[in-house]
């Protein structure tokens, strides 16, 4: 094994004996794992002992709560496009990871999660810190394993990484009973694997590609919808060529932002519940919708009965089960997004007969841009987000929590590059944004990483400020502080007659002092003058910072497709 | 196995029966489902979701195929000793057998397709069913398919 050559205080003979945990460590090294987000406990003591012996092989990140660790691993995975590796102990360690596992499943993030389990001979007896990890995680993982025998451990680890990172990415849990990680063994064991039931289709069927091209040539009102599948596939350049070959208008899902440059003249903005008028109307009126790597989530489509009612639907997705799941699809293409786009780009470009359509979309874009109120002094959240964009030249990695601030970030932080946008879309997990920023900063040391969080969600995982303190990671936390669970408040205002049931929170910690308690710089800003004067300097410094921005409480996110409505029935499209 | 049953309830599929057992290949088992689906799209989702499971090697829809399908049922019927002969006469055409007899009941075992099992149960019901257990259907496609109509035009796996 590749244990550190430095003598350890532990007895020297440990250097020669291998345990199951050493096998695990070797397998992680073989997988070129650099960073581990882990938290120790009884059932993973043998694993932590092996990590101790392998000192220097990994950067082990110790969060202050397992949930923080796994969200950090998600941020890491999203930005690096490599699997995030997580270790947790049995029982409460494992259950604290559940939200992150479910989140990664919904947003197709590759994670490999190792959970300790009680020893095999007591599994099923309600032993101390036993929980049925297999049972709990089965519906929220791409796959899960409980290691039954030491000999299968290296194979399972290799399979887990393979499954997590290929096809449609997702979380894989490996549950390791303590006796297995503690067992000493002598023989070499095999790690090759064969997965007859897992052969993702990554190359498109050429006939289907031709069909799509024919549909394109016949289309008068085509539009492209970009999903996160393009990002996972690294398909941005291929997409740009495809779009320019046919001069196509483009819109995006929330998670697909950055797959196509936000400032491109054919980009219509994000579509969906809080998408732009131009984007949603393009979905409503198009005659050909090409969805590349999105999954027709209900927050995108609105009422399915009114979704793209006159369109032929083409859908490129690596997961065949997504095709036709929500929207009947005429041209299904099961493929990796980049490979499909590459194939399309091999065909002769064509000039479409769509001038009228493109013009109409352009005029929608000009006539119905995003709008917000103006102020001379108090901070409007939209202003803040625009400012953050401007001050970071649109180049920062932006992570968000869930709520109004998330939607404003999606609307006003225009992404021109891929893999800069980290947000919890499918599960909508409050508490995600800040720890995800830590993982993103670890994956991308040189970029400015900004965590846009709400005052509500930040308080769910803010203990991870310890990691900024410990590592000096220069993450900038911007609290869009409306002293409210703003998104809930907005729905109560609109749909529950302003009955603000438990959504206004006027008791808050002093975030500045809180930051200082963690050894970080804290700032409080209450006016646009302060923002204009100070924010730039803070964002461009190489120190971590917590910036408590007091914004107008009663602001709403517009435009909006109300629940149950179709994408053509937006409210708040123009300033009243 | 857990993955598959959990998945089906999560996706709200209506399962009438599931049977599982080992096959000729070590480590490979076969599951047979009888499901109630509203339409083709739901059916397509059903097989796609199954296929998506890492441990699922192959999914075939044999609804419209020529198949041999069997299930086994055991039925404990209330009987007086006098009624035993009468019951024998009922079950005989079904090629069912009596596998246990006591003073007030007898247990009958039947194998066959589900319609046949249903039919016999209905005939026994008037006597009083004390217990009933069915294994659920398991099936093979026939060695020879007479009218091959099944090439799904929308198949997208390549
Ligand atoms: C863990 C979790 N609990 C509850 C919710 C429901 N929820 C969605 S947005 C929201 C309000 C979030 O408030 P805050 O973090 O202050 O953000 P804001 O909307 O004010 O920008 C709530 C409670 C959620 N998404 N996640
Ligand atoms: Mg808030």
XYZ file of C-alpha atoms and ligand atoms in Angstrom, chain A residues 67 99 401-406 408 427-431 453-460 480-489 503 505 508, ligand 1:
61
model
C -25.057 17.889 5.594
C -30.753 15.525 2.190
C -29.437 28.743 -1.618
C -33.144 28.353 -2.310
C -35.717 31.105 -2.378
C -36.188 34.514 -3.897
C -32.487 35.355 -3.879
C -31.879 32.202 -5.957
C -32.835 36.873 -8.673
C -34.897 19.251 -4.589
C -34.785 22.965 -3.752
C -32.680 22.433 -0.667
C -32.323 25.334 1.748
C -28.914 25.136 3.384
C -27.833 33.011 0.325
C -31.048 33.980 2.042
C -31.152 34.926 5.689
C -33.286 31.825 6.240
C -31.282 29.205 4.398
C -27.898 30.476 5.528
C -28.870 29.697 9.100
C -29.381 26.065 8.173
C -29.711 38.749 0.739
C -31.341 39.642 4.019
C -35.041 40.416 3.706
C -35.701 39.249 7.269
C -38.148 36.804 5.810
C -38.566 33.437 4.237
C -39.093 35.559 1.198
C -40.304 33.007 -1.294
C -42.840 31.687 1.185
C -43.880 35.239 1.993
C -42.549 33.642 7.158
C -38.411 36.534 10.863
C -31.888 37.239 13.756
C -34.968 22.601 3.744
C -36.085 23.428 3.224
N -37.111 23.774 4.030
C -38.106 24.543 3.549
C -38.120 24.968 2.260
C -39.273 25.810 1.735
N -38.792 27.125 1.311
C -38.524 27.438 0.033
S -37.940 28.983 -0.180
C -38.098 29.309 1.475
C -37.715 30.638 2.022
C -36.261 30.814 2.084
O -35.979 31.974 2.813
P -34.566 32.649 2.682
O -33.499 31.654 2.810
O -34.497 33.811 3.604
O -34.552 33.130 1.162
P -35.472 34.257 0.470
O -36.600 33.557 -0.204
O -35.932 35.195 1.529
O -34.561 34.890 -0.518
C -38.597 28.200 2.156
C -38.877 28.156 3.588
C -37.044 24.550 1.453
N -36.964 24.875 0.161
N -36.036 23.804 1.958
